[in-house]
Short mmCIF file of C-alpha atoms in Angstrom, two decimals:
data_model
loop_
_atom_site.label_atom_id
_atom_site.label_comp_id
_atom_site.label_asym_id
_atom_site.label_seq_id
_atom_site.Cartn_x
_atom_site.Cartn_y
_atom_site.Cartn_z
CA GLN A 28 -77.69 8.40 47.93
CA LYS A 29 -75.00 6.02 49.01
CA GLU A 30 -73.59 6.61 52.49
CA VAL A 31 -70.04 6.70 51.23
CA GLU A 32 -69.14 7.49 47.63
CA GLN A 33 -65.94 7.25 46.00
CA ASN A 34 -65.00 7.28 42.23
CA SER A 35 -64.41 3.83 41.10
CA GLY A 36 -61.53 4.71 38.77
CA PRO A 37 -59.41 3.52 37.56
CA LEU A 38 -57.05 6.17 38.36
CA SER A 39 -53.54 5.91 36.57
CA VAL A 40 -50.65 7.94 37.48
CA PRO A 41 -47.05 7.48 36.46
CA GLU A 42 -44.54 6.53 39.14
CA GLY A 43 -43.36 9.17 41.36
CA ALA A 44 -46.50 11.27 40.87
CA ILE A 45 -49.08 12.16 43.52
CA ALA A 46 -52.41 10.19 43.64
CA SER A 47 -55.26 11.92 44.82
CA LEU A 48 -58.19 9.69 46.00
CA ASN A 49 -61.58 11.26 47.10
CA CYS A 50 -64.44 10.28 49.33
CA THR A 51 -67.79 11.85 50.33
CA TYR A 52 -70.10 10.74 53.00
CA SER A 53 -73.82 11.56 53.85
CA ASP A 54 -74.10 11.19 57.56
CA ARG A 55 -73.15 14.71 58.88
CA GLY A 56 -72.73 13.31 62.33
CA SER A 57 -69.75 10.97 61.37
CA GLN A 58 -66.86 11.49 63.54
CA SER A 59 -64.43 8.86 62.55
CA PHE A 60 -62.82 8.28 59.12
CA PHE A 61 -60.33 5.61 57.70
CA TRP A 62 -58.68 4.78 54.44
CA TYR A 63 -57.82 1.18 53.72
CA ARG A 64 -55.74 -0.34 50.98
CA GLN A 65 -56.96 -3.72 49.51
CA TYR A 66 -54.79 -5.84 47.20
CA SER A 67 -56.85 -8.12 44.93
CA GLY A 68 -57.92 -11.22 46.61
CA LYS A 69 -56.66 -9.96 50.05
CA SER A 70 -58.45 -8.17 53.09
CA PRO A 71 -58.24 -4.57 53.59
CA GLU A 72 -55.42 -3.11 55.49
CA LEU A 73 -55.57 0.24 57.43
CA ILE A 74 -53.61 3.10 55.93
CA MET A 75 -54.74 6.03 58.07
CA SER A 76 -57.25 7.27 60.52
CA ILE A 77 -58.39 10.94 60.63
CA TYR A 78 -60.84 12.37 63.23
CA SER A 79 -60.38 16.16 62.90
CA ASN A 80 -60.65 18.72 60.23
CA GLY A 81 -57.54 19.27 58.28
CA ASP A 82 -54.49 17.37 57.24
CA LYS A 83 -52.72 14.38 58.72
CA GLU A 84 -49.65 13.10 57.54
CA ASP A 85 -48.02 9.70 57.63
CA GLY A 86 -44.87 9.06 55.57
CA ARG A 87 -45.91 9.30 51.96
CA PHE A 88 -49.70 9.44 52.77
CA THR A 89 -51.78 12.39 53.91
CA ALA A 90 -55.37 12.37 54.76
CA GLN A 91 -57.59 15.51 54.59
CA LEU A 92 -60.81 15.81 56.25
CA ASN A 93 -63.51 18.66 55.80
CA LYS A 94 -66.56 17.77 57.80
CA ALA A 95 -68.49 20.91 56.74
CA SER A 96 -68.28 19.71 53.11
CA GLN A 97 -68.60 15.80 54.19
CA TYR A 98 -65.44 15.34 52.21
CA VAL A 99 -62.34 12.92 52.94
CA SER A 100 -59.35 12.63 50.66
CA LEU A 101 -56.05 10.72 50.61
CA LEU A 102 -52.94 12.00 48.86
CA ILE A 103 -50.11 9.40 48.02
CA ARG A 104 -46.84 11.25 47.26
CA ASP A 105 -44.16 9.75 45.29
CA SER A 106 -46.48 6.76 44.16
CA GLN A 107 -44.87 3.54 43.57
CA PRO A 108 -46.06 0.50 41.38
CA SER A 109 -46.60 -1.32 44.65
CA ASP A 110 -49.13 1.21 45.64
CA SER A 111 -51.51 -0.28 42.84
CA ALA A 112 -54.51 -1.32 44.94
CA THR A 113 -58.18 -0.70 45.48
CA TYR A 114 -58.34 2.05 48.19
CA LEU A 115 -61.43 2.18 50.51
CA CYS A 116 -62.92 4.95 52.24
CA ALA A 117 -64.53 4.12 55.39
CA VAL A 118 -66.79 6.09 57.73
CA MET A 119 -67.88 5.12 61.13
CA SER A 120 -71.54 6.44 61.67
CA GLY A 121 -73.70 6.07 64.71
CA GLY A 122 -73.99 2.70 66.32
CA PHE A 123 -70.49 1.64 66.01
CA LYS A 124 -70.72 0.58 62.21
CA THR A 125 -68.06 1.24 59.91
CA ILE A 126 -69.38 1.75 56.32
CA PHE A 127 -67.23 1.33 53.26
CA GLY A 128 -67.18 3.08 49.83
CA ALA A 129 -66.93 0.88 46.78
CA GLY A 130 -63.37 1.82 46.44
CA THR A 131 -61.12 3.48 43.97
CA ARG A 132 -58.57 1.45 41.96
CA LEU A 133 -55.41 3.05 41.59
CA PHE A 134 -52.70 2.01 38.88
CA VAL A 135 -49.26 3.35 39.29
CA LYS A 136 -47.32 2.93 36.02
CA ALA A 137 -43.67 2.30 36.11
CA GLY B 19 -50.90 -6.02 68.33
CA ALA B 20 -54.56 -6.46 67.04
CA VAL B 21 -54.00 -9.42 65.05
CA VAL B 22 -57.09 -11.15 63.78
CA SER B 23 -56.98 -14.60 62.47
CA GLN B 24 -59.41 -16.19 60.14
CA HIS B 25 -59.84 -19.76 59.28
CA PRO B 26 -60.09 -21.13 56.48
CA SER B 27 -58.69 -18.93 54.09
CA TRP B 28 -60.85 -20.69 51.39
CA VAL B 29 -63.42 -23.36 51.33
CA ILE B 30 -65.37 -25.16 48.29
CA CYS B 31 -68.58 -26.81 49.21
CA LYS B 32 -71.63 -28.45 47.77
CA SER B 33 -74.86 -26.67 47.43
CA GLY B 34 -77.10 -27.46 50.62
CA THR B 35 -74.22 -28.11 52.86
CA SER B 36 -73.11 -25.73 55.92
CA VAL B 37 -69.56 -24.07 56.33
CA LYS B 38 -68.18 -22.77 59.50
CA ILE B 39 -65.68 -19.73 59.48
CA GLU B 40 -63.87 -19.05 62.72
CA CYS B 41 -62.62 -15.77 63.60
CA ARG B 42 -60.12 -15.15 66.37
CA SER B 43 -58.53 -12.27 68.01
CA LEU B 44 -54.76 -13.57 68.74
CA ASP B 45 -53.55 -10.68 71.15
CA PHE B 46 -56.34 -9.18 72.52
CA GLN B 47 -59.97 -9.66 73.75
CA ALA B 48 -62.71 -8.59 71.46
CA THR B 49 -66.26 -8.34 73.03
CA THR B 50 -67.50 -7.14 69.45
CA MET B 51 -66.50 -8.58 66.17
CA PHE B 52 -67.87 -7.61 62.78
CA TRP B 53 -68.53 -9.80 59.76
CA TYR B 54 -68.34 -8.54 56.45
CA ARG B 55 -69.07 -10.08 52.86
CA GLN B 56 -67.50 -8.79 49.78
CA PHE B 57 -68.69 -9.89 46.14
CA PRO B 58 -66.33 -9.38 43.27
CA LYS B 59 -65.67 -5.87 42.32
CA GLN B 60 -67.79 -4.62 45.23
CA SER B 61 -67.32 -3.00 48.33
CA LEU B 62 -67.42 -4.72 51.87
CA MET B 63 -70.98 -4.96 53.19
CA LEU B 64 -71.58 -5.28 56.88
CA MET B 65 -73.49 -8.46 57.58
CA ALA B 66 -73.56 -8.54 61.31
CA THR B 67 -72.18 -7.26 64.49
CA SER B 68 -71.18 -10.15 66.87
CA ASN B 69 -71.48 -9.55 70.50
CA GLU B 70 -69.71 -11.82 73.20
CA GLY B 71 -72.08 -13.56 75.32
CA SER B 72 -75.06 -12.10 73.43
CA LYS B 73 -77.20 -12.32 70.24
CA ALA B 74 -75.62 -11.04 67.20
CA THR B 75 -77.15 -7.95 65.52
CA TYR B 76 -77.79 -8.44 61.87
CA GLU B 77 -78.05 -5.89 59.22
CA GLN B 78 -81.17 -5.47 57.24
CA GLY B 79 -81.47 -8.03 54.44
CA VAL B 80 -79.25 -10.54 56.14
CA GLU B 81 -81.10 -13.64 57.12
CA LYS B 82 -80.21 -14.52 60.69
CA ASP B 83 -81.18 -18.12 60.30
CA LYS B 84 -79.01 -18.66 57.23
CA PHE B 85 -75.92 -16.90 58.76
CA LEU B 86 -75.45 -18.21 62.08
CA ILE B 87 -73.10 -16.35 64.44
CA ASN B 88 -71.82 -17.48 67.76
CA HIS B 89 -69.64 -15.37 69.92
CA ALA B 90 -68.80 -17.80 72.82
CA SER B 91 -65.57 -16.39 74.05
CA LEU B 92 -63.71 -13.15 74.06
CA THR B 93 -61.40 -14.32 71.30
CA LEU B 94 -63.55 -16.46 69.13
CA SER B 95 -66.55 -15.68 66.89
CA THR B 96 -67.99 -18.03 64.25
CA LEU B 97 -69.97 -17.63 61.23
CA THR B 98 -71.96 -20.57 59.95
CA VAL B 99 -73.37 -20.34 56.50
CA THR B 100 -76.19 -22.98 56.69
CA SER B 101 -77.68 -24.69 53.56
CA ALA B 102 -75.29 -22.78 51.29
CA HIS B 103 -76.05 -21.98 47.56
CA PRO B 104 -74.12 -20.81 44.71
CA GLU B 105 -75.26 -17.19 45.33
CA ASP B 106 -73.71 -17.21 48.88
CA SER B 107 -70.29 -17.68 47.16
CA SER B 108 -68.31 -14.51 48.17
CA PHE B 109 -65.36 -13.20 50.24
CA TYR B 110 -66.16 -13.22 54.02
CA ILE B 111 -64.02 -11.21 56.41
CA CYS B 112 -64.09 -10.70 60.05
CA SER B 113 -62.88 -7.79 61.96
CA ALA B 114 -62.38 -6.11 65.46
CA ARG B 115 -61.52 -2.78 66.75
CA ASP B 116 -58.01 -1.94 67.89
CA PRO B 117 -58.22 -2.31 71.57
CA THR B 118 -54.85 -0.28 72.07
CA SER B 119 -56.50 2.76 70.96
CA LEU B 120 -57.19 5.43 73.71
CA SER B 121 -60.78 5.69 72.28
CA SER B 122 -61.49 2.27 71.29
CA TYR B 123 -65.14 2.80 70.42
CA ASN B 124 -64.08 4.77 67.28
CA SER B 125 -60.87 3.06 66.54
CA PRO B 126 -60.33 1.47 63.11
CA LEU B 127 -61.31 -2.01 62.32
CA HIS B 128 -58.45 -4.68 61.78
CA PHE B 129 -59.43 -7.55 59.59
CA GLY B 130 -58.77 -11.06 59.25
CA ASN B 131 -57.28 -12.66 56.10
CA GLY B 132 -60.79 -13.57 54.86
CA THR B 133 -62.66 -16.62 53.64
CA ARG B 134 -63.15 -17.40 50.13
CA LEU B 135 -66.21 -19.38 49.80
CA THR B 136 -67.27 -21.30 46.71
CA VAL B 137 -70.49 -23.23 46.56
CA THR B 138 -70.75 -25.47 43.74
#
């Protein structure tokens, strides 16, 4: 079982719609969770961090965490073509290591 | 804040030669930096944790004699790919934690711009 799992996609949504990205992780002791966006050929950039169960909103982005289900999600409201990228879920497990999922490719159609 | 600079952004080298990649924290001190590698259409894989003033910690399967890491100061870590081969061609990215976070031990990573290595 992979430590951090994501649907590779591609996920295609029309402009203005809500994009929903999901992630599950295997280490029940994980405490820190992150979403990164990576454009083709570029390094990842941080979108959000979440540490507690529930929702965390930042602009058009909402991260959701459910530790009991070992599940993290990212919602992007009012999706824009510029949101088209690969979204990486990352989980910090024991020992300071941050483990990344394979990423979900998102396409926002104009 | 938390700017990580990486150089070079791309490099082409011949098989058998060595390549050095530099990673600098520009506006903060980083006692620990993390080196990742990303093959096309794959995720980031942690190669090693670079520790200032001590030996790096390598992940399982990563050859420490091939990927030499030196973290000689609080703002500079280097990765040297020795005797590079075409299978070492990849995107190498360094990162460090946000030092401004109240709880820096679990704060997010900030990445350099990456180095695309092509070995011919």
